[in-house]
Coordinates of C-alpha atoms in Angstrom, one line a residue:
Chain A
X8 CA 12.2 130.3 -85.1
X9 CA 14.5 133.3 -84.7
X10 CA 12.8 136.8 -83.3
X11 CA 14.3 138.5 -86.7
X12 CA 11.5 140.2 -88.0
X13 CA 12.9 141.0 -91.7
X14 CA 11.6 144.2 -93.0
X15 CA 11.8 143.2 -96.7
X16 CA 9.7 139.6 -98.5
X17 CA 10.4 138.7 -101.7
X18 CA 8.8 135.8 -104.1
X19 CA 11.9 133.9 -105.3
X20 CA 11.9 130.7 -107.6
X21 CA 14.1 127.2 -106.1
X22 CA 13.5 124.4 -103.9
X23 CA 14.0 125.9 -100.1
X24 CA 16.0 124.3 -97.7
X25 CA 18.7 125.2 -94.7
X26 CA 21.9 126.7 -96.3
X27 CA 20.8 126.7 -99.9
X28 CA 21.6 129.9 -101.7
X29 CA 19.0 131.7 -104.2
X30 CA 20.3 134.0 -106.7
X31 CA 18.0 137.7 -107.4
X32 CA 16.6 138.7 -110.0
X33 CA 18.0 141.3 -111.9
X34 CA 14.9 144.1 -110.0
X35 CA 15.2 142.3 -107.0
X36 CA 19.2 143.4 -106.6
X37 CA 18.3 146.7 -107.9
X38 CA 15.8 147.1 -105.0
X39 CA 17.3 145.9 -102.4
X40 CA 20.9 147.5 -103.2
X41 CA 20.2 150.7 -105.5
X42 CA 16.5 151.3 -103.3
X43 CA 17.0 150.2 -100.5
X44 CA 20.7 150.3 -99.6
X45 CA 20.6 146.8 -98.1
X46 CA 23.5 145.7 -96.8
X47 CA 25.6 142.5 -96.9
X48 CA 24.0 140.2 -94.4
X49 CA 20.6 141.9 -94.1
X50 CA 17.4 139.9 -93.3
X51 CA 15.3 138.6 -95.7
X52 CA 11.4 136.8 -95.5
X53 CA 11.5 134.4 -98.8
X54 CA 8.8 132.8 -100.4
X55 CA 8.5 130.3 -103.2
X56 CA 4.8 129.1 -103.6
X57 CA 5.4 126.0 -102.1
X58 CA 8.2 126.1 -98.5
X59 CA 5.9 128.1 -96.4
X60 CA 8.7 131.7 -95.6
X61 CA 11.9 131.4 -94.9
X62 CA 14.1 133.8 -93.1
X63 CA 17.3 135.0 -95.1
X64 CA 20.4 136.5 -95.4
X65 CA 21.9 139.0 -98.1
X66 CA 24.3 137.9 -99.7
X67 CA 25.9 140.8 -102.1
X68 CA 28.2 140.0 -105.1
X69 CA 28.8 142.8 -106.8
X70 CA 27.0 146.4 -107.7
X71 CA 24.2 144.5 -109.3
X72 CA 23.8 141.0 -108.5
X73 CA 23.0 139.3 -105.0
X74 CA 21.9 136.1 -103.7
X75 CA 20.1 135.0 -100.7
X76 CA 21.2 132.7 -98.3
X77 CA 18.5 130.6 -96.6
X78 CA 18.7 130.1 -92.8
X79 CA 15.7 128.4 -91.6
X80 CA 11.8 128.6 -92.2
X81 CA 9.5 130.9 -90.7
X82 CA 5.9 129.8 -91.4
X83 CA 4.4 126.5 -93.1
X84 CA 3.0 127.0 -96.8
X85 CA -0.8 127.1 -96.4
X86 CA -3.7 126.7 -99.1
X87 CA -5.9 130.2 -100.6
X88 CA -9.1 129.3 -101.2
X89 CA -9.6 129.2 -105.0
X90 CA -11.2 131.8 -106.7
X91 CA -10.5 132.5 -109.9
X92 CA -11.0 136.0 -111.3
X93 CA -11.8 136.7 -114.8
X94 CA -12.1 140.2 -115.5
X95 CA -12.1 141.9 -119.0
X96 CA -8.9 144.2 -118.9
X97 CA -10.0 148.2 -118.3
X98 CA -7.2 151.2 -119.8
X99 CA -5.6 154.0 -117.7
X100 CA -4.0 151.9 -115.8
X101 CA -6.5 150.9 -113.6
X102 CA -5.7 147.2 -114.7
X103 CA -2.9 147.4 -112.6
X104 CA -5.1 148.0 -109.8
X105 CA -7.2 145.2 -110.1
X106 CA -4.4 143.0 -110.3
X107 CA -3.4 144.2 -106.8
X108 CA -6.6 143.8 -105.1
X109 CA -7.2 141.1 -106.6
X110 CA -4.1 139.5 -105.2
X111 CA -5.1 141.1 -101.8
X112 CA -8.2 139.9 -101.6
X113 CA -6.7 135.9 -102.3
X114 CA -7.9 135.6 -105.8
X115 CA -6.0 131.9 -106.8
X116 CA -5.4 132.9 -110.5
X117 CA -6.1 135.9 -112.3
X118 CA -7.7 135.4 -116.1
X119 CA -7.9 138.4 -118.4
X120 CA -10.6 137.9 -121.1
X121 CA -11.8 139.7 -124.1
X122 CA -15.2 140.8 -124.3
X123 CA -17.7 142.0 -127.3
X124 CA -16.8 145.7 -125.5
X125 CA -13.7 145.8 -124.0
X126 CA -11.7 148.4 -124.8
X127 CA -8.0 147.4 -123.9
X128 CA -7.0 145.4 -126.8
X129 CA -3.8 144.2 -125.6
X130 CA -2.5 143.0 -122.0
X131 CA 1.0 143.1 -121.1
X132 CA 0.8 139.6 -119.1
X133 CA 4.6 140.7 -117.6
X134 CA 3.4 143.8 -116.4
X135 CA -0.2 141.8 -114.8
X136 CA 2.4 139.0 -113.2
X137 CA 4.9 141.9 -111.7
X138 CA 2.4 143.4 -110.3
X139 CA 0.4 140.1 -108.9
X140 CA 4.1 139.4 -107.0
X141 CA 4.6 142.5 -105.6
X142 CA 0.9 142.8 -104.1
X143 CA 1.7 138.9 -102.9
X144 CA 5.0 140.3 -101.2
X145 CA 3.1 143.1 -99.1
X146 CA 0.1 141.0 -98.0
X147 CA 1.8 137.9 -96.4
X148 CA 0.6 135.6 -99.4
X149 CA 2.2 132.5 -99.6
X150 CA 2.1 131.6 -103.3
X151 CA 1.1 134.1 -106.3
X152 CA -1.6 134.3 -108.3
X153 CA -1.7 132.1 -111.9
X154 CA -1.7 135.1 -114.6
X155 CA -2.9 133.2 -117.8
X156 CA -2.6 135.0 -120.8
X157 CA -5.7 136.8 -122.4
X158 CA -8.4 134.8 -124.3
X159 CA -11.7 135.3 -126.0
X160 CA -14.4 135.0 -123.1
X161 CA -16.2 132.2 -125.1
X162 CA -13.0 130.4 -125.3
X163 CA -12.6 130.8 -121.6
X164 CA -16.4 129.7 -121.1
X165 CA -16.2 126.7 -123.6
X166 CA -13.1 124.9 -121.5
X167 CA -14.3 126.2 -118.0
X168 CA -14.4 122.7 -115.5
X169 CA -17.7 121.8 -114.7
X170 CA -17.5 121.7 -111.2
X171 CA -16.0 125.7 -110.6
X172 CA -19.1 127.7 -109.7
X173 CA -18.7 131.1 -112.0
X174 CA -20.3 134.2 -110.2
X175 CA -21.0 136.7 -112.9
X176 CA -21.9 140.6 -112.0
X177 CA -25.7 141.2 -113.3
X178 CA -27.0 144.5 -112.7
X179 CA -29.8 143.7 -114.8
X180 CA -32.4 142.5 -112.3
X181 CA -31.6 138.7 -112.7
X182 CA -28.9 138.2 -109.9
X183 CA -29.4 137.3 -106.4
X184 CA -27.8 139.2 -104.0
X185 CA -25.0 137.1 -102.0
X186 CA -27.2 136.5 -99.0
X187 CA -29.7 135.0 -101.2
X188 CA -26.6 133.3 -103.5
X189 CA -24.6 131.7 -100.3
X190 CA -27.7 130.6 -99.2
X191 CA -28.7 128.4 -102.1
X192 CA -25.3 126.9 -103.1
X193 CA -24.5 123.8 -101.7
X194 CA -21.9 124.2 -98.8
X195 CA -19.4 121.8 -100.5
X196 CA -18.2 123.9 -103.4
X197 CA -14.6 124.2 -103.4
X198 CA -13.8 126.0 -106.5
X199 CA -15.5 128.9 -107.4
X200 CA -14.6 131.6 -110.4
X201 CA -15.7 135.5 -110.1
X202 CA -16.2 137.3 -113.5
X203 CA -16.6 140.9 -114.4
X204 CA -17.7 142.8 -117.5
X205 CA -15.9 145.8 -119.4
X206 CA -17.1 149.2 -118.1
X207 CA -19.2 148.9 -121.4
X208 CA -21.2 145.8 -119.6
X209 CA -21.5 142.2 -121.2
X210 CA -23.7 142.2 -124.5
X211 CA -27.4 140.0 -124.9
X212 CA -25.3 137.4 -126.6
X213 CA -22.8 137.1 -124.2
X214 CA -25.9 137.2 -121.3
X215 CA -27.4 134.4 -123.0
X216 CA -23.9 132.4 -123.1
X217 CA -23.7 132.7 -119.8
X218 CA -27.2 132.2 -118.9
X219 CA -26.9 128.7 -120.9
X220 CA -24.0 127.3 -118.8
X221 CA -24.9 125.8 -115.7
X222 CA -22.0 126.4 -114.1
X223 CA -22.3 130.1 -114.1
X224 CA -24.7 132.3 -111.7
X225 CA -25.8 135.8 -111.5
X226 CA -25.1 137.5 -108.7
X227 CA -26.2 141.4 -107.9
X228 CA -24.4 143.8 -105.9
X229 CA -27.3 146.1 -105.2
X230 CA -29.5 148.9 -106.0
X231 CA -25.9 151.3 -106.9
X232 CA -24.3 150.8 -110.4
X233 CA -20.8 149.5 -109.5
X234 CA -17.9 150.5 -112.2
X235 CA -16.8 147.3 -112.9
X236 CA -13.5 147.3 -111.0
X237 CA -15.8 148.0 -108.1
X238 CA -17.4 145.5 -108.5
X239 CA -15.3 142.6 -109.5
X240 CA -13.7 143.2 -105.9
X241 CA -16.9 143.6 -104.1
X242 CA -17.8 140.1 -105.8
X243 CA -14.1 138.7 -104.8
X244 CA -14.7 140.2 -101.1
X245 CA -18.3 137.9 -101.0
X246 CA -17.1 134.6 -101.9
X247 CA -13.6 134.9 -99.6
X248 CA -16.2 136.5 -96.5
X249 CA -18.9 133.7 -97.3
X250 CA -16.9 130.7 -98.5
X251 CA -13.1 131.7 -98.7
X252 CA -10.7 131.9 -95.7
X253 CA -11.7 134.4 -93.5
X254 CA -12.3 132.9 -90.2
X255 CA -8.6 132.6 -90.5
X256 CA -6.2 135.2 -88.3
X257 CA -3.4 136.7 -90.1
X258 CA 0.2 134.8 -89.1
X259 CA 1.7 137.5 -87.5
X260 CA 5.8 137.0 -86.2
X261 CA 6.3 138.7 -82.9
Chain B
X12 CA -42.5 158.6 -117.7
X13 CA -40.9 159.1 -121.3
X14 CA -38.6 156.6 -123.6
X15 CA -36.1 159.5 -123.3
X16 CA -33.0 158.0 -121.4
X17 CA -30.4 160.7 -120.9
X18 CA -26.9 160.0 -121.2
X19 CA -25.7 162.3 -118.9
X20 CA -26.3 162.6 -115.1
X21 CA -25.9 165.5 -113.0
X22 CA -26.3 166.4 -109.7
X23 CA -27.5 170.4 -109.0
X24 CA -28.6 172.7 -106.1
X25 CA -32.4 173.9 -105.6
X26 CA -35.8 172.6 -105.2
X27 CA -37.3 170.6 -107.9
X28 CA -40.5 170.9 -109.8
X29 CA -42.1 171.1 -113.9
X30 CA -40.8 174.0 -115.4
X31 CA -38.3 174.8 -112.7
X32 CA -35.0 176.8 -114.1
X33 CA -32.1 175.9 -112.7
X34 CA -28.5 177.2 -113.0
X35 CA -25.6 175.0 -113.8
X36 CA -22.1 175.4 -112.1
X37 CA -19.2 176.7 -113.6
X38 CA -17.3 173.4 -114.0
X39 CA -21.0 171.7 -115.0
X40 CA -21.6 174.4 -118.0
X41 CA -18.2 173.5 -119.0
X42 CA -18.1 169.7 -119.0
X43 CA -21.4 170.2 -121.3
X44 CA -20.7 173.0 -123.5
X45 CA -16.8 172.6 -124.4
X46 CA -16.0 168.9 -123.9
X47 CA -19.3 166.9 -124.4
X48 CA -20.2 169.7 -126.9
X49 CA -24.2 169.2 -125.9
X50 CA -26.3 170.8 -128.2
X51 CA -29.1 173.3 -126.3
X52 CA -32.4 171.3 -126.0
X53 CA -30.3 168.3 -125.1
X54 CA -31.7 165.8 -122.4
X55 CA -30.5 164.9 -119.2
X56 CA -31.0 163.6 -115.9
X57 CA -31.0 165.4 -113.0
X58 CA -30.8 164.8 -109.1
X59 CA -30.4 166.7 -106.0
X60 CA -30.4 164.2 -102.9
X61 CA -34.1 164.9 -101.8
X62 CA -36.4 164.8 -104.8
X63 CA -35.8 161.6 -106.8
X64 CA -33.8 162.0 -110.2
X65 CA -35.6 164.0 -113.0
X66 CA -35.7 164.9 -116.8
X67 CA -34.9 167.9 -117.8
X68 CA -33.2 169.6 -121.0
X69 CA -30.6 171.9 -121.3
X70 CA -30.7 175.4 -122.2
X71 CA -27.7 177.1 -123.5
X72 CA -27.1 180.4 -122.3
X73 CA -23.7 181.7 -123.4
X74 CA -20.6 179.8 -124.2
X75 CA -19.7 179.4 -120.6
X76 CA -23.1 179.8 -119.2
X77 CA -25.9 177.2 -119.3
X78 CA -29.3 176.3 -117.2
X79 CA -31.4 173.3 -117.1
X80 CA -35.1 173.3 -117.3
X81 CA -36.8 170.3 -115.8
X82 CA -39.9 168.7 -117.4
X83 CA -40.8 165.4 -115.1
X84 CA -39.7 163.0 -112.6
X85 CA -37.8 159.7 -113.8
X86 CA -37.3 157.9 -110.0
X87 CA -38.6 158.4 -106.7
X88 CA -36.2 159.3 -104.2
X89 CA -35.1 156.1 -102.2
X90 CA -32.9 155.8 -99.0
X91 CA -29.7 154.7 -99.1
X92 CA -27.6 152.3 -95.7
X93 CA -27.0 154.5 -93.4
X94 CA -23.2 153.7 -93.0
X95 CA -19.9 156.3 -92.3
X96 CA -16.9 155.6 -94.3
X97 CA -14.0 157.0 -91.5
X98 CA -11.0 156.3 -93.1
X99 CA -6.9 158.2 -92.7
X100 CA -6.1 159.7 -95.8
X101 CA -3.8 158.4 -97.8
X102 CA -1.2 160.3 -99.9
X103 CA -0.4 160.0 -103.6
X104 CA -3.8 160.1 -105.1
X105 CA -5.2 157.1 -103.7
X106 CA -7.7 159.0 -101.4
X107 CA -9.6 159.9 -104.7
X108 CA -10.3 156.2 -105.6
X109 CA -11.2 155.7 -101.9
X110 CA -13.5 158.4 -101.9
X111 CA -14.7 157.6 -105.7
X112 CA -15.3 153.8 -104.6
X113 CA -16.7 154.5 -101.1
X114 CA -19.0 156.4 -102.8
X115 CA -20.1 153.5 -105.8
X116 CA -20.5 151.1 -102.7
X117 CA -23.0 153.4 -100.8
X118 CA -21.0 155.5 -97.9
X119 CA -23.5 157.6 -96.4
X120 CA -20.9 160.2 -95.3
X121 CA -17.1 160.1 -95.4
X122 CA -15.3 161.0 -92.5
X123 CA -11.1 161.8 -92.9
X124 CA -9.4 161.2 -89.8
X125 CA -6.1 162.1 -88.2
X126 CA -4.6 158.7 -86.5
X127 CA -0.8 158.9 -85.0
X128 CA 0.5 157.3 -88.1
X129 CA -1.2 159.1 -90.5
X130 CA 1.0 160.3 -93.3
X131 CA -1.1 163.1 -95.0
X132 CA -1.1 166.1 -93.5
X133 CA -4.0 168.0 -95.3
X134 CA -6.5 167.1 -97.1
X135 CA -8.5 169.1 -99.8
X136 CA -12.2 168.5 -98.7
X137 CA -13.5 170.8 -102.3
X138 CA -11.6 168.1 -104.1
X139 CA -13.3 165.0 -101.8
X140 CA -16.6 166.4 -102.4
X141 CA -15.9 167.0 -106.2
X142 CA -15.1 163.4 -106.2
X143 CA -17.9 161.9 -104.4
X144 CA -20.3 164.3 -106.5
X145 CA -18.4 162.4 -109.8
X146 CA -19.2 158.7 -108.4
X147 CA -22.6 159.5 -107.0
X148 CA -23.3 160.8 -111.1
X149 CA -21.9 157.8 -112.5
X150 CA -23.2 155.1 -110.4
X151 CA -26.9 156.4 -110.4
X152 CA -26.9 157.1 -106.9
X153 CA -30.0 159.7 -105.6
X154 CA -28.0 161.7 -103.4
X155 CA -24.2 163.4 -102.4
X156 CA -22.6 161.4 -99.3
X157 CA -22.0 164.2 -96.7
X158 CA -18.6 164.8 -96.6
X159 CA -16.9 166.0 -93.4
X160 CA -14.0 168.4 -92.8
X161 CA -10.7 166.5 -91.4
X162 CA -10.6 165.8 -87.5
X163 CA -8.8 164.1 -85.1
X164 CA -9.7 160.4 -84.5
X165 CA -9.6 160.9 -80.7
X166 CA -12.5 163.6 -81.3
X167 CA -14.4 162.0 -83.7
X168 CA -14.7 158.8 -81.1
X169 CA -15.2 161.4 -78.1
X170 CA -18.5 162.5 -80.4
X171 CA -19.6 159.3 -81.9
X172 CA -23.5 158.6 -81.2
X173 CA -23.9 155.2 -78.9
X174 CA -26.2 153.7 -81.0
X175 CA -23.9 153.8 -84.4
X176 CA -22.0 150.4 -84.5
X177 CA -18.2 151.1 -85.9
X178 CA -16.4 148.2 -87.3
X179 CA -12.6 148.7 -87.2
X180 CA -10.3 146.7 -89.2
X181 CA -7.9 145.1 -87.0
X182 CA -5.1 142.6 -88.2
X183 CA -3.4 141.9 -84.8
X184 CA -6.3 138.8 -84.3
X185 CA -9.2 139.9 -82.1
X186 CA -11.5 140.7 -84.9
X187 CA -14.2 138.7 -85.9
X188 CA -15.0 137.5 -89.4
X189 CA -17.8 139.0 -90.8
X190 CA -19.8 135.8 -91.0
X191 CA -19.1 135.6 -87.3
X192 CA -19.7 139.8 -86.4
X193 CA -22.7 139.8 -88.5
X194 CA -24.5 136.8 -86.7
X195 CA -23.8 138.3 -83.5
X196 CA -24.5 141.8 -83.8
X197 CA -28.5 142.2 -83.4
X198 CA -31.0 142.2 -86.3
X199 CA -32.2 145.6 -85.8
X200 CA -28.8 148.1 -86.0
X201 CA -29.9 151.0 -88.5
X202 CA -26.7 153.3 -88.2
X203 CA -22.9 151.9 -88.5
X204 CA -19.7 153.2 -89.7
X205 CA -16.3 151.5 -91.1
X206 CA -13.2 152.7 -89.8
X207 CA -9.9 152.3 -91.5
X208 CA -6.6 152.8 -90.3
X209 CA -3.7 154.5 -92.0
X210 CA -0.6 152.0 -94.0
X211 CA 0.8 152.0 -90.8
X212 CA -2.0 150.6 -88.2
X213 CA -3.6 152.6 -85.5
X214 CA -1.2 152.5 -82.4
X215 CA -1.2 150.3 -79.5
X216 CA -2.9 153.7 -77.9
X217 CA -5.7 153.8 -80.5
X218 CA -6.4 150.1 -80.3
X219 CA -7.1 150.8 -76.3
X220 CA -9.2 153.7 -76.7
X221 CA -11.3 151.6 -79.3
X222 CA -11.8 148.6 -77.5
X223 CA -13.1 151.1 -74.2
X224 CA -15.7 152.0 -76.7
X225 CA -18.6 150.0 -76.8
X226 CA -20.0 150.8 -79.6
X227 CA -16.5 150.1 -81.8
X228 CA -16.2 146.4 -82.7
X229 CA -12.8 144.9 -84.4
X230 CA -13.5 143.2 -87.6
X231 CA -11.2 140.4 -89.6
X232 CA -10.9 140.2 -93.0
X233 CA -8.5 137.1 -93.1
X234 CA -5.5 136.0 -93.1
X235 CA -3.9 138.0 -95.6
X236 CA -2.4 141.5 -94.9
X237 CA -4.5 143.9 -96.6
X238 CA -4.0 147.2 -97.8
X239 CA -5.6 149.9 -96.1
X240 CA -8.1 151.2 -98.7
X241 CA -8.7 147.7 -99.9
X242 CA -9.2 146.8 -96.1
X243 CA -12.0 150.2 -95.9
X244 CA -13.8 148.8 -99.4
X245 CA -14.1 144.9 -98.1
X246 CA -15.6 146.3 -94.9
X247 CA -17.9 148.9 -96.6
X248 CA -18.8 145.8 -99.0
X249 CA -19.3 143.7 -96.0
X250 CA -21.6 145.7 -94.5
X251 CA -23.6 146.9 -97.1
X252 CA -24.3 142.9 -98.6
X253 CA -25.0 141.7 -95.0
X254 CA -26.6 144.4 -93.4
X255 CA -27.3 147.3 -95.8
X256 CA -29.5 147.0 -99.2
X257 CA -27.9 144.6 -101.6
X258 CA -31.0 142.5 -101.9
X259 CA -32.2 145.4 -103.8
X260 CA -31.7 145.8 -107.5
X261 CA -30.4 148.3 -109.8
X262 CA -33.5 150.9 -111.0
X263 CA -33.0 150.6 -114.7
X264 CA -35.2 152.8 -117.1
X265 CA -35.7 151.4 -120.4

């Protein structure tokens, strides 16, 4: 381990190694050259979901194009808890939001569903998984989040795995709060799912859908109405305080 | 109590009681008259941080000018965590969702602070307050957090009360986790406050002066790097499930 401290992480595809060289993606030259002004030779934290970091070199080709060359590895890959999180996509933008504190936050894979009233009626999964990289760039992730494509909520619900404990927001009265929920769940569960209504709330059928599945419990957030992007990440921030990874430090470099 | 469930939610000024007239703000008068296009006689519900949240109906005065009369009560006024959001502002908009969010989750007053890497120069406290006004109507909270004018974080540590604990997010290792913090701190703390750094950390001179303070203790939210306003909103959200009133439940009216 070198005391280069690279300013600059990217999330690159390709097997890591010593010496092996990585070509850019088209965005990824245009940042670093046209942004940034990065020079030939300039150091570079890589990661690829699966090496652990890697400290690198720019390598420039031409006005537009660049590769990296790999020198040796920084830190070992390490696990995220996993969390799903399913949220119904919200307008204005604010999706793209979400996605980012999601990623934050350590959500595993990020599931956009369709609702009786959600509003958004298309997502643009590029735009969700650009956004899911960059946010894994700027918070030391390792890996990045899954994006699946959007699906009907009961589709979502019919093929969900038996064993992933689904924590759905229920500001009717019928949750527990986490303190009460983290109490009662057994201490072994390793895969857990967060799910959050449109701003519009789910409807009585959907309720009762989820009510039916044993998988699925209702957890409240309190005596405060939370808009829904609130709350998906308040629900995100109680399964990675209570179950997740935080007794972990972050790996800082000197 | 009556079936009658308003759709909008305001908060006003002055003492509340049957019959009571009272006068609706500029921008209030506005929002009703020209974009929600209320009709006079229309119902809504009213709160003003010390008397619960009554009905009352509007009562069109002019194009511009309206007044609300109020008829009964609808909730009892109820407490909310005692808990300071201090937080350095942040520049392109983003202080707006802080506030609006810190707000949702229960901040009893928000506090902007200057740090030595602070980025924002000003900020516009009409425009903080208009914000946490907006979040405390929408999330059915009974009352305004207080929100302070812009100060130094040196003096608002010189003035902070001894018996208030402050959790400060701190990435560099010493923090606890909160499932650690929370079992240590003692049962009976009523006042605390979350502090938040700027993007670019407090300073190795800010870290001293908080760990000479008793009454500041460093928190860990994991091993990932977060942002800073998702770093403010997992605290808040830590503190307020743990240690604050999430094992209440939302006050619906039918």
């Amino acid at each position: 381990m070198t005391a280069i401290n690279p300013k600059i992480r990217l999330f690159v595809e390709g097997a890591f190694h010593a010496g092996a060289v990585i070509p850019l993606a088209e965005d990824q030259a245009h940042y670093l050259l046209s942004v940034m002004r990065s020079a030939d030779g300039t150091p570079l934290a890589l990661f690829n979901g699966q090496d652990g970091e890697w400290l690198g070199t720019l390598s420039v080709i031409s006005k537009k194009k660049a590769e990296v060359r790999l020198v040796e590895p920084r830190k070992p890959q390490v696990g995220t808890p996993d969390v799903w999180y399913v949220f119904a996509p919200l307008k204005h933008g604010r999706i793209d939001f979400i996605v980012q504190k999601a990623t934050e936050l350590g959500a595993s894979a990020l599931l956009p569903v369709m609702t009786a009233r959600t509003i958004a009626s298309r997502v643009n999964a590029d735009r969700l998984l650009a956004n899911a990289i960059e946010a894994a760039e700027q918070s030391e992730r390792l890996e990045v989040p899954v994006v699946r494509d959007v699906e009907p909520l009961t589709k979502v619900l019919a093929a969900w795995p038996e064993d992933r404990v689904l924590l759905y927001g229920d500001e009717s009265g019928n949750g527990l709060s986490p303190l009460e929920l983290f109490a009662q769940l057994p201490a072994d569960i390793a895969k857990w799912g967060v799910l959050v209504g449109p701003e519009g709330g789910f409807t009585p059928d959907e309720f009762a859908l989820l009510t039916n599945k044993k998988f699925a419990r209702p957890i409240s957030l309190g005596p405060r109405v939370l808009r829904a992007d609130t709350a998906g990440l308040a629900a995100l921030t109680a399964v990675m305080a209570w179950r997740g990874d935080w007794d972990k430090k972050p790996r800082f470099e000197g």
